[in-house]
PDB file of C-alpha atoms in Angstrom:
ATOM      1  CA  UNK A  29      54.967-161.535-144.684  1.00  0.00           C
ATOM      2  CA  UNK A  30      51.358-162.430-145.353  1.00  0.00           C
ATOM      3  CA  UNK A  31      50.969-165.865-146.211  1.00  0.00           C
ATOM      4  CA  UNK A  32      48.025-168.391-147.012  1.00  0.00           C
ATOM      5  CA  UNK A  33      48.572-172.428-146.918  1.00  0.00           C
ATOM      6  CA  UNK A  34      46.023-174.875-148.589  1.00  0.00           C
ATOM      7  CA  UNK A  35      46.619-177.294-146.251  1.00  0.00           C
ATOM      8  CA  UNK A  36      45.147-179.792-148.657  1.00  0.00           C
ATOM      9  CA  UNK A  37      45.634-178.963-151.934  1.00  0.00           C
ATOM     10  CA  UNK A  38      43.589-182.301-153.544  1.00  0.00           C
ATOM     11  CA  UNK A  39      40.428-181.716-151.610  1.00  0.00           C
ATOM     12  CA  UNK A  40      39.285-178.173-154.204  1.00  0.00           C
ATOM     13  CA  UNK A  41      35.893-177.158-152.632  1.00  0.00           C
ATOM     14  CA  UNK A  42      35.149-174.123-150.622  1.00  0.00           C
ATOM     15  CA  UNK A  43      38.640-174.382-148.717  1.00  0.00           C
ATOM     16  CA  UNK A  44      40.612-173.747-152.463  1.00  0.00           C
ATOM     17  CA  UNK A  45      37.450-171.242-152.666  1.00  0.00           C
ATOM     18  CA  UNK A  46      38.276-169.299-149.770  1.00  0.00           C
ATOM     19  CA  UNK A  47      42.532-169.962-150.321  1.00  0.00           C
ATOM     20  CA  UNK A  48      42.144-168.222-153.472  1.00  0.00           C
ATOM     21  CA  UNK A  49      40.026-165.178-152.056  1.00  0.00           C
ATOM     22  CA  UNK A  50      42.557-164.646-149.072  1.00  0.00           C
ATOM     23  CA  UNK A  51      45.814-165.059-151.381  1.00  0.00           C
ATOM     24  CA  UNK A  52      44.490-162.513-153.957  1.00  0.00           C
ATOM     25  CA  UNK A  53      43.448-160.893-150.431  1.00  0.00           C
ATOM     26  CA  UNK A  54      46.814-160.600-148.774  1.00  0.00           C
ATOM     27  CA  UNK A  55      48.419-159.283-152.111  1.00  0.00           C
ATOM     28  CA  UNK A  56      46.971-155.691-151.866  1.00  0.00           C
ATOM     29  CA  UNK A  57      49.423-154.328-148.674  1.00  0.00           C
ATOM     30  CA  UNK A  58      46.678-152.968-146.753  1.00  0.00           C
ATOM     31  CA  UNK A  59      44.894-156.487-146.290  1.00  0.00           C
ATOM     32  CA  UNK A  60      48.448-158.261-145.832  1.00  0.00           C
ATOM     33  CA  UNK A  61      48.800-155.622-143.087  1.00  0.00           C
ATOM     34  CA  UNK A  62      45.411-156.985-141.481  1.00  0.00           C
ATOM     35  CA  UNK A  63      46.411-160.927-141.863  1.00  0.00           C
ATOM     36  CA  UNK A  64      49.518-160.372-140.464  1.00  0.00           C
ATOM     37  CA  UNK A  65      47.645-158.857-137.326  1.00  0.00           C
ATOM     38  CA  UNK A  66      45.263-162.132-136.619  1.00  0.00           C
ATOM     39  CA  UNK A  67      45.406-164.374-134.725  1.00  0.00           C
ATOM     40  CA  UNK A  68      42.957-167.192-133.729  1.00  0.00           C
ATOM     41  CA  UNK A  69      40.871-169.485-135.334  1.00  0.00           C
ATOM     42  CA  UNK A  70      37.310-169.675-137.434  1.00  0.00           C
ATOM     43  CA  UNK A  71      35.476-172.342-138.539  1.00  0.00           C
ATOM     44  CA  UNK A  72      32.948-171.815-141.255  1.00  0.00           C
ATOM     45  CA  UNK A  73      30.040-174.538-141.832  1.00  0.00           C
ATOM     46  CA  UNK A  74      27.832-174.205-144.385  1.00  0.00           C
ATOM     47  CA  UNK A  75      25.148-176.724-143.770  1.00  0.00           C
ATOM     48  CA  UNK A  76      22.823-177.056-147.405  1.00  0.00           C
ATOM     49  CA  UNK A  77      26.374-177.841-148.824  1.00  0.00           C
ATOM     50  CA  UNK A  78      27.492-180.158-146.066  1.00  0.00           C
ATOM     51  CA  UNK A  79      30.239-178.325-145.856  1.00  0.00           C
ATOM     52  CA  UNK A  80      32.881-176.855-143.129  1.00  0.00           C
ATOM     53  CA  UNK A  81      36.252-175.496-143.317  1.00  0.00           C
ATOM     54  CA  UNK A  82      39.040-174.270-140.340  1.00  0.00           C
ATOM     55  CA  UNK A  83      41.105-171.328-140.785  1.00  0.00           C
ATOM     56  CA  UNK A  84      43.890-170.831-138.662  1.00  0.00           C
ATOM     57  CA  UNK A  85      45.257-167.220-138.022  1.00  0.00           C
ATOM     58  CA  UNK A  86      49.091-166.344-136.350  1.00  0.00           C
ATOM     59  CA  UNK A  87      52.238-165.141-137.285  1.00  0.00           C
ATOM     60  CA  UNK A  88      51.309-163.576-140.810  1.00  0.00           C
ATOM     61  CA  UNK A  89      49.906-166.952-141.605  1.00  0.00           C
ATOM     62  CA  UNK A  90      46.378-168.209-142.809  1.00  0.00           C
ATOM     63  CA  UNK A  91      45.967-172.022-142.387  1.00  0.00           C
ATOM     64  CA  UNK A  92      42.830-172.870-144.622  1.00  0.00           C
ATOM     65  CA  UNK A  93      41.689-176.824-143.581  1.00  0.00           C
ATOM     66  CA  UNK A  94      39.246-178.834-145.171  1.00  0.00           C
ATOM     67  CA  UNK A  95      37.194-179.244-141.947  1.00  0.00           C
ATOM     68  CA  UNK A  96      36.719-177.732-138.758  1.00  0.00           C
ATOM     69  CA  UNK A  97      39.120-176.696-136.254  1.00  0.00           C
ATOM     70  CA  UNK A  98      37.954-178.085-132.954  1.00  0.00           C
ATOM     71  CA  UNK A  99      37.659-175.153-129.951  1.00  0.00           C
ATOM     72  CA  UNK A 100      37.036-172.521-132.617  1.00  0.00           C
ATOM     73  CA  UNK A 101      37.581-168.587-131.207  1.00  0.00           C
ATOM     74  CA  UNK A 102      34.708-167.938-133.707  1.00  0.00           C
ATOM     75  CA  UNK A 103      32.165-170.636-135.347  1.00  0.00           C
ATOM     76  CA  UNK A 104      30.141-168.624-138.521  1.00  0.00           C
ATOM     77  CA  UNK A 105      27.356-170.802-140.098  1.00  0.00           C
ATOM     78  CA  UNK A 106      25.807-169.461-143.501  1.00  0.00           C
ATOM     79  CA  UNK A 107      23.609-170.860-146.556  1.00  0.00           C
ATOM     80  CA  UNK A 108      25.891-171.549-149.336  1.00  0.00           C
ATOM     81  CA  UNK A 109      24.355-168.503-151.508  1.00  0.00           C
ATOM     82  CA  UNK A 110      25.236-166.456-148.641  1.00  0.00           C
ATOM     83  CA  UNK A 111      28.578-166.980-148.363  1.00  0.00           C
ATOM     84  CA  UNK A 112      28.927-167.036-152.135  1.00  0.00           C
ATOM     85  CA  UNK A 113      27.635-163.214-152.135  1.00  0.00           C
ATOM     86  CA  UNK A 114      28.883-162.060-148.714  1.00  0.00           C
ATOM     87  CA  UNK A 115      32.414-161.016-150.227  1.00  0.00           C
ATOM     88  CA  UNK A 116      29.907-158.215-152.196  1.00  0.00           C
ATOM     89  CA  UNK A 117      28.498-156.702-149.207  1.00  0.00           C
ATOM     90  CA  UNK A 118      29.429-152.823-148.363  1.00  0.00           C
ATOM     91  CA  UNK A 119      31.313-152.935-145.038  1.00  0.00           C
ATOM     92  CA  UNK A 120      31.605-150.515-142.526  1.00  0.00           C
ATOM     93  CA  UNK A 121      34.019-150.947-139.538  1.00  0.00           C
ATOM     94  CA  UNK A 122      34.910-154.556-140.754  1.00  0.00           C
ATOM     95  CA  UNK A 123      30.846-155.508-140.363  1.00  0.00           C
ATOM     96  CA  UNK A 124      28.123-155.826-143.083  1.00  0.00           C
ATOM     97  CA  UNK A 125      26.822-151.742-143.646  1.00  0.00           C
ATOM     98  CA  UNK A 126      23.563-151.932-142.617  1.00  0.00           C
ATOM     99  CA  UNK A 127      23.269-148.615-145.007  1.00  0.00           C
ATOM    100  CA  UNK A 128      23.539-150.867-148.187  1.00  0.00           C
ATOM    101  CA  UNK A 129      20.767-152.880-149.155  1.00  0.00           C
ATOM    102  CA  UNK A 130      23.111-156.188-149.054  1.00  0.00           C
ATOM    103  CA  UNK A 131      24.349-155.451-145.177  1.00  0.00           C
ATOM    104  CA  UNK A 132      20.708-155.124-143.872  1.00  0.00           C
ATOM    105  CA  UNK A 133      19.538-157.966-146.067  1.00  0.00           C
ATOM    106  CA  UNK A 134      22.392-159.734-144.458  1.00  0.00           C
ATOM    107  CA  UNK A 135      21.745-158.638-140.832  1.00  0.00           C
ATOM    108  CA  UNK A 136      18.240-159.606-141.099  1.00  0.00           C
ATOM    109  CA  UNK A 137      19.766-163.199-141.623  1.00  0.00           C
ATOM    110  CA  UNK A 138      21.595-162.738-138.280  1.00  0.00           C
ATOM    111  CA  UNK A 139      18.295-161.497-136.746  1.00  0.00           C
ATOM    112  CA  UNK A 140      16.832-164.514-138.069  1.00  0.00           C
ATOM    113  CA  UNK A 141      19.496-166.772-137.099  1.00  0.00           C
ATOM    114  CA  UNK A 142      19.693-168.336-140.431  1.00  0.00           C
ATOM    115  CA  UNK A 143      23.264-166.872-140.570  1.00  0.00           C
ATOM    116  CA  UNK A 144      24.612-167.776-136.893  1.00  0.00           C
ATOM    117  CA  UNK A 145      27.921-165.874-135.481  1.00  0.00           C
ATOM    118  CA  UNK A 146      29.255-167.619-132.487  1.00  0.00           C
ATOM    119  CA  UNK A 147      32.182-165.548-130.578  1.00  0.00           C
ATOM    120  CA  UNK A 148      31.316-162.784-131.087  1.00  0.00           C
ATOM    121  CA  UNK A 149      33.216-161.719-128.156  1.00  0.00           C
ATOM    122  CA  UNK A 150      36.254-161.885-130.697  1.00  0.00           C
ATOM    123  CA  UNK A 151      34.419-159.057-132.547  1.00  0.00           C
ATOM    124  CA  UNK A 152      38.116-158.425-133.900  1.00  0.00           C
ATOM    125  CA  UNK A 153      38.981-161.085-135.239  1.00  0.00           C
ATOM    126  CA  UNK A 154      35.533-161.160-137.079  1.00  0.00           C
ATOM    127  CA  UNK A 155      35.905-157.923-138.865  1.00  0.00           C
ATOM    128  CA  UNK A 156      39.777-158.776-139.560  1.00  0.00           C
ATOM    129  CA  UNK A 157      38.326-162.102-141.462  1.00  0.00           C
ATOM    130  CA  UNK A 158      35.560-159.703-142.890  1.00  0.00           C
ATOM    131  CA  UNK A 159      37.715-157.178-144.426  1.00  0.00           C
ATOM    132  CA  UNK A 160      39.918-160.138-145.659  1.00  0.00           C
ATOM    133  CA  UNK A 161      37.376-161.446-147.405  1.00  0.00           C
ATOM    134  CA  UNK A 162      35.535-158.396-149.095  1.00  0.00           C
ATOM    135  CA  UNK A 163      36.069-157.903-153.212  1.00  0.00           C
ATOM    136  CA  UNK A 164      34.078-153.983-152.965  1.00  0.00           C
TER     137      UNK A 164
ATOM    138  CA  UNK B  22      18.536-182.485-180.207  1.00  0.00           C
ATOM    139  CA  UNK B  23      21.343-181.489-179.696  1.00  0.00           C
ATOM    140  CA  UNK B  24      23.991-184.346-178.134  1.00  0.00           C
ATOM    141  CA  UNK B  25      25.551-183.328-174.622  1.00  0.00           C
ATOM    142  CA  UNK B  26      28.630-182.782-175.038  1.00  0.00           C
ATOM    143  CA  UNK B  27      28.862-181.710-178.864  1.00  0.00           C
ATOM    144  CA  UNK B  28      29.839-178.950-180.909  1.00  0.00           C
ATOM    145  CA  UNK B  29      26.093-178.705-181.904  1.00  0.00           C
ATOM    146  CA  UNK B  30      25.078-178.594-178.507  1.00  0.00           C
ATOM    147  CA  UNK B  31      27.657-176.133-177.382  1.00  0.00           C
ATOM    148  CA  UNK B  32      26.180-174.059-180.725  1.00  0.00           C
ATOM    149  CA  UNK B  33      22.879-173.836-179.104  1.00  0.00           C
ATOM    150  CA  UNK B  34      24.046-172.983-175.958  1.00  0.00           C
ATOM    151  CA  UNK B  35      25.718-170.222-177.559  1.00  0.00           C
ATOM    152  CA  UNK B  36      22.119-168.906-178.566  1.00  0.00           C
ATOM    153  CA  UNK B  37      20.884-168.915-175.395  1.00  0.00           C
ATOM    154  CA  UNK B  38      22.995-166.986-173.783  1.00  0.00           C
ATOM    155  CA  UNK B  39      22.886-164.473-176.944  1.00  0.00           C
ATOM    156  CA  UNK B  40      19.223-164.439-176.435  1.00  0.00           C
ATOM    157  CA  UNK B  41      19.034-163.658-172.666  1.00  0.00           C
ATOM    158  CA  UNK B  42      18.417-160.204-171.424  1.00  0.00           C
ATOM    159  CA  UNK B  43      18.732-161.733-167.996  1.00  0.00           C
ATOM    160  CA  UNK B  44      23.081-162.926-168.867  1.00  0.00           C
ATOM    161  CA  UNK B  45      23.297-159.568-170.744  1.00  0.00           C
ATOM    162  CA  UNK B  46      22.340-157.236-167.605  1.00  0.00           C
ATOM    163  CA  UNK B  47      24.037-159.919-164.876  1.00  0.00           C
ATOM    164  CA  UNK B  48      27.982-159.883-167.085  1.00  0.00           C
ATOM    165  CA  UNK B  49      27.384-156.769-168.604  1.00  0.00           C
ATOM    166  CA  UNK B  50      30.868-155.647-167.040  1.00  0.00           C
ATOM    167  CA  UNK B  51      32.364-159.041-167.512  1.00  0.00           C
ATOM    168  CA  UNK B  52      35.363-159.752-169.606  1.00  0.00           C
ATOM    169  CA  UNK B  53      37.089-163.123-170.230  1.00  0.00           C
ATOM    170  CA  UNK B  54      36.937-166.310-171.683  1.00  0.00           C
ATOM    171  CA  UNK B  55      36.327-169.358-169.881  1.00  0.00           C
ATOM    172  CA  UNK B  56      36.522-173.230-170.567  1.00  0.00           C
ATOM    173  CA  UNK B  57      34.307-176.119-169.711  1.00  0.00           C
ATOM    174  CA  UNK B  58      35.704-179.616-169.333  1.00  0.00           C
ATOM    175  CA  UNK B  59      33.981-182.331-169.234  1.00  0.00           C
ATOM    176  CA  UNK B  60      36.214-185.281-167.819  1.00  0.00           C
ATOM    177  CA  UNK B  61      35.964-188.437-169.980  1.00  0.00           C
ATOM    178  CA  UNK B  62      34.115-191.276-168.706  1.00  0.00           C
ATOM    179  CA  UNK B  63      34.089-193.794-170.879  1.00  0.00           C
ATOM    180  CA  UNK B  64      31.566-196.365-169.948  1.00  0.00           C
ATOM    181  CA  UNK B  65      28.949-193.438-170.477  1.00  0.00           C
ATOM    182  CA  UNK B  66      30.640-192.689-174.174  1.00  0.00           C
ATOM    183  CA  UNK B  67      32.859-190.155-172.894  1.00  0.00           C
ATOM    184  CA  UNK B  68      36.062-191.368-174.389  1.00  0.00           C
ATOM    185  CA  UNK B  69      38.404-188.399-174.050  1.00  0.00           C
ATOM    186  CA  UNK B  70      38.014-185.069-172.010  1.00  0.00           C
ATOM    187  CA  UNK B  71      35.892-182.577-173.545  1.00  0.00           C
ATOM    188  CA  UNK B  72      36.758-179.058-173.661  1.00  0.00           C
ATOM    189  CA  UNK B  73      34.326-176.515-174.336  1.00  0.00           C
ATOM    190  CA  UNK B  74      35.446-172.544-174.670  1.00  0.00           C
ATOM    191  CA  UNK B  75      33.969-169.322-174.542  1.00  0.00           C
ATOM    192  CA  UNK B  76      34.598-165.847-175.004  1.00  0.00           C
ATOM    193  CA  UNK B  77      32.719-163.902-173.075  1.00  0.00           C
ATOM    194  CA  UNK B  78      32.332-160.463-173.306  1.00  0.00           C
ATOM    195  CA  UNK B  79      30.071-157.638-171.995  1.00  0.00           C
ATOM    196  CA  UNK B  80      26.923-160.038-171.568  1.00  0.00           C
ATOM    197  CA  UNK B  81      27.385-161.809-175.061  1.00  0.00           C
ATOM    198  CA  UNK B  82      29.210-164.737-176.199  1.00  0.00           C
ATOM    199  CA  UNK B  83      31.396-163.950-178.971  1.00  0.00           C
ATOM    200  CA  UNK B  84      33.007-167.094-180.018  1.00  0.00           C
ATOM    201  CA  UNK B  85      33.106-170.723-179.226  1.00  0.00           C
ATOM    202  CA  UNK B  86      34.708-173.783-179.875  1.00  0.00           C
ATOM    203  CA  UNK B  87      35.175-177.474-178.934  1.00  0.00           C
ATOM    204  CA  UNK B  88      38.811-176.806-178.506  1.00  0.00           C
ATOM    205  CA  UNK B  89      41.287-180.272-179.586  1.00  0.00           C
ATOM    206  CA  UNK B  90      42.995-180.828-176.530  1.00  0.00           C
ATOM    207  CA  UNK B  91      44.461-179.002-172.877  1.00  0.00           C
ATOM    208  CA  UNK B  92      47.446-177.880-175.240  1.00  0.00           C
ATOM    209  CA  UNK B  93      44.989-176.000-177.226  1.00  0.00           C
ATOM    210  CA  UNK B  94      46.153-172.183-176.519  1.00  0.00           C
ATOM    211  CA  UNK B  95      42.776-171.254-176.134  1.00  0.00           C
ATOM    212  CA  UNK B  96      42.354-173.554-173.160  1.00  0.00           C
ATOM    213  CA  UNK B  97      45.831-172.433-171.318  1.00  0.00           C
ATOM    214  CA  UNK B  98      45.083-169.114-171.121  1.00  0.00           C
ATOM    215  CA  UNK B  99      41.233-169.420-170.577  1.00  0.00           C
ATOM    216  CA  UNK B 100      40.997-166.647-167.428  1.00  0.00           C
ATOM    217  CA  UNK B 101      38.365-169.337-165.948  1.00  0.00           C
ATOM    218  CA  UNK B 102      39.006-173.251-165.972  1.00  0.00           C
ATOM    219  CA  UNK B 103      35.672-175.260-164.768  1.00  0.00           C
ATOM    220  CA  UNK B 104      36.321-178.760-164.300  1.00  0.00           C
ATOM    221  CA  UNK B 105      34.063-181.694-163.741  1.00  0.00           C
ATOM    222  CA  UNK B 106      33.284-185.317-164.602  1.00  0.00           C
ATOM    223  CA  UNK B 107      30.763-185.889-167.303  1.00  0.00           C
ATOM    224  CA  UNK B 108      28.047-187.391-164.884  1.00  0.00           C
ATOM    225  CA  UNK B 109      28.437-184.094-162.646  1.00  0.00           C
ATOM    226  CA  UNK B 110      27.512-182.219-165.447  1.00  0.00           C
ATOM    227  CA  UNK B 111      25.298-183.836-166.442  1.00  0.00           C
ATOM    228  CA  UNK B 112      23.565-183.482-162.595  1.00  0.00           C
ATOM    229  CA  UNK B 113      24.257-179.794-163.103  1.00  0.00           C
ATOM    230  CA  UNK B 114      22.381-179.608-166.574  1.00  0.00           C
ATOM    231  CA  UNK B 115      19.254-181.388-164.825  1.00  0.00           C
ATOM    232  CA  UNK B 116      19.085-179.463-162.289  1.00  0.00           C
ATOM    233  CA  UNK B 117      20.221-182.109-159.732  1.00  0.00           C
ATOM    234  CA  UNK B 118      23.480-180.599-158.405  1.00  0.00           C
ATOM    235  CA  UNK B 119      23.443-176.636-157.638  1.00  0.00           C
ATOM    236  CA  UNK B 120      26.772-175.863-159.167  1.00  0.00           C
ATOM    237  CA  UNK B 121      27.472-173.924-156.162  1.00  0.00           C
ATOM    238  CA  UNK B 122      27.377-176.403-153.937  1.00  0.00           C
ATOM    239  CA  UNK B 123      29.351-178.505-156.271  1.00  0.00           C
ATOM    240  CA  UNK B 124      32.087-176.196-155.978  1.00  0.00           C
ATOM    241  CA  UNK B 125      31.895-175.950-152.409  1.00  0.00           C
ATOM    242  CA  UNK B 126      32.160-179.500-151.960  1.00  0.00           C
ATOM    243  CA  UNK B 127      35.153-179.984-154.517  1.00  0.00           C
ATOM    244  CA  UNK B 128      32.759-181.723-156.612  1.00  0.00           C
ATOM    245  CA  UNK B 129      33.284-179.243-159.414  1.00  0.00           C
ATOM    246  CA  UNK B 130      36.761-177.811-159.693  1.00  0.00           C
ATOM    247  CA  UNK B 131      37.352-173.917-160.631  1.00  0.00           C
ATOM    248  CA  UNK B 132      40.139-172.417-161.645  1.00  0.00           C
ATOM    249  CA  UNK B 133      40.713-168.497-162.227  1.00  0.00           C
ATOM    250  CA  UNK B 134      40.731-165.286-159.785  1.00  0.00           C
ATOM    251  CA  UNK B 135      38.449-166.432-156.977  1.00  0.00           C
ATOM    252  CA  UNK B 136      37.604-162.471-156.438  1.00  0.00           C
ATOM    253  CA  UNK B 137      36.515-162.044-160.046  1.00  0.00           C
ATOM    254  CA  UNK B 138      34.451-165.334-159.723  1.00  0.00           C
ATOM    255  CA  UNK B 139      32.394-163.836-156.578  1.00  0.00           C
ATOM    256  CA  UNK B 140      31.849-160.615-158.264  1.00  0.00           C
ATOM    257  CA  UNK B 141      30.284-162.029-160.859  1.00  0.00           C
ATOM    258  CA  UNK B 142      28.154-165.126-158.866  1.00  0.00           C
ATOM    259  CA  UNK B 143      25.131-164.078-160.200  1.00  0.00           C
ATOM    260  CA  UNK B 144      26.042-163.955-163.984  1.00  0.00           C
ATOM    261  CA  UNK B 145      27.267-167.373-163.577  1.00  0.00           C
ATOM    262  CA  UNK B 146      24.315-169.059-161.769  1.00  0.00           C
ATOM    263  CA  UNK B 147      22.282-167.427-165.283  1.00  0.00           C
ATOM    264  CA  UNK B 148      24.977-169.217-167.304  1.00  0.00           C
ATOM    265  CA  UNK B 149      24.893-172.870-165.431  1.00  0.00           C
ATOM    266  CA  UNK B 150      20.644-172.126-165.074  1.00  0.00           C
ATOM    267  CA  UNK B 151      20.691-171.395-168.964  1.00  0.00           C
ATOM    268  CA  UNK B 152      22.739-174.413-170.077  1.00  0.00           C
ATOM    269  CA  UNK B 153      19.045-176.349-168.568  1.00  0.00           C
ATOM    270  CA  UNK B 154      16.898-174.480-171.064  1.00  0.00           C
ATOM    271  CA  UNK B 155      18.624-176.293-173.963  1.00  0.00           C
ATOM    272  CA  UNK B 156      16.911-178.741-175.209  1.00  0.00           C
ATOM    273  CA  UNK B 157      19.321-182.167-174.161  1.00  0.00           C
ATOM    274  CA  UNK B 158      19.823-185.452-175.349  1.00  0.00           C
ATOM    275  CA  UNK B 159      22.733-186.759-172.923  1.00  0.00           C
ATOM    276  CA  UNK B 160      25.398-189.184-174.574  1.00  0.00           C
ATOM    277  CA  UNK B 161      24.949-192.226-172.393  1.00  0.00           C
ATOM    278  CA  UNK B 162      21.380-191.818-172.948  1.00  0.00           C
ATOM    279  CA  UNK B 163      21.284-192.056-177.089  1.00  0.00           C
ATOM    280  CA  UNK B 164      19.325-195.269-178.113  1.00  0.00           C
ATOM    281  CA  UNK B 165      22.252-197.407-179.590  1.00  0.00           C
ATOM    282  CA  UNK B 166      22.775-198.080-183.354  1.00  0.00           C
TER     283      UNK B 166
END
């Protein structure tokens, strides 16, 4: 069964952010359906807030750490605002809809590298986290 | 002026979201109260924790109170629990600390549906941005006597 760990509980910034958007995630069946399918890692940095955090993906688990995991499958860095609205953003096929007005605005933030995907070759696992994370 | 944190100052705060078109259109949909607390710090005057409520509701504040304690039933079934020292707020209200970013970095402790929270990012940055456009005297700052 779906399952997300705060592996530290005390430390309340964007890893008990992102905790509490993959636990209310992971209650709907479909999306438990999709974390019980990943596996790999991600590590989020989000530089104007100083911030990174590690998610670890396997066996119906989601690991959230306060940091990142070393050797990350997939390394995502985003402004803090970003991230903050990217769980609004249309998706189609797991990926920002670039026929919304909030997936090309986001794309053209990948175009100009001030969002940065790296491992993309674990496309997958991207639009797994992506669907995971989405509130439309 | 209004003392940060008071009930007077909480009163006027209440205005200003009353009187902004910008809050009204951004939470038009939202619905739920929320409490502030302001962690007690004593050696700026903050003797005890301060908790602030509001009922929010549709882009207008409807009520809100300086509530007596975390017991206060008001404040344990608040749908939203933000939590900082007074100092952080106090950043917050000068525009020092982007309350984002506070939360990010654990500064600035939420509590309440994470999912409801991102929906509704933008009517929250108006809130936090319209708590600056009352008029402040902070409590560590008050000339003494």
């Amino acid at each position: 069964m779906a399952q997300v760990v705060l592996v530290d509980p005390e430390n309340g910034g964007l890893d008990a952010m992102l905790a509490g958007l993959l636990t209310s995630a992971v209650e709907k069946p479909e999306k438990a359906k999709v974390l019980d399918a990943m596996n790999g890692t991600v590590t989020i940095t989000v530089p104007d807030a100083e911030v990174e955090v590690g998610l670890r993906f396997g066996n119906g688990v989601c690991q959230v750490y306060p940091s990142a995991i070393p050797g990350s499958k997939v390394r995502i860095t985003m402004p803090s605002e970003t991230l903050m609205g990217f769980s609004m953003i249309p998706l189609m096929y797991g990926m920002p809809s670039v026929l919304t007005p909030e997936g090309r605005a986001f794309t053209t933030m990948v175009l100009t590298r001030k969002v940065r995907i790296g491992g993309l070759r674990h496309l997958k696992l991207i639009t797994q986290l992506n669907t995971l994370l989405s509130v439309v | 002026m209004p003392v940060f944190p008071s009930e007077e100052w909480l009163d006027e705060f209440v205005e200003k979201i009353n009187g902004s078109a910008e809050y009204a259109d951004a939470a038009a949909t939202w619905e739920g109260d929320l409490v502030f607390v302001y962690e007690k710090e004593p050696d700026k005057g903050v003797d005890e924790d301060v908790f602030a409520w509001l009922d929010l509701w549709h882009g207008k504040c409807r009520d809100a109170a300086r509530l007596d304690g975390p017991d206060d039933p008001r404040a344990t079934s608040a749908k939203f629990t933000i939590t900082a020292p007074y100092s952080r707020w106090k950043s917050v209200l000068k525009k020092e600390l982007d309350p984002v970013k506070g939360m990010m970095q654990g500064k600035i402790k939420v509590k309440g549906d994470l999912p409801t929270i991102v929906r509704y990012v933008k009517a929250s940055n108006v809130l936090v941005d319209l708590t600056s456009t009352v008029d402040t005297q902070f409590i560590d700052e008050v000339p003494a006597g």
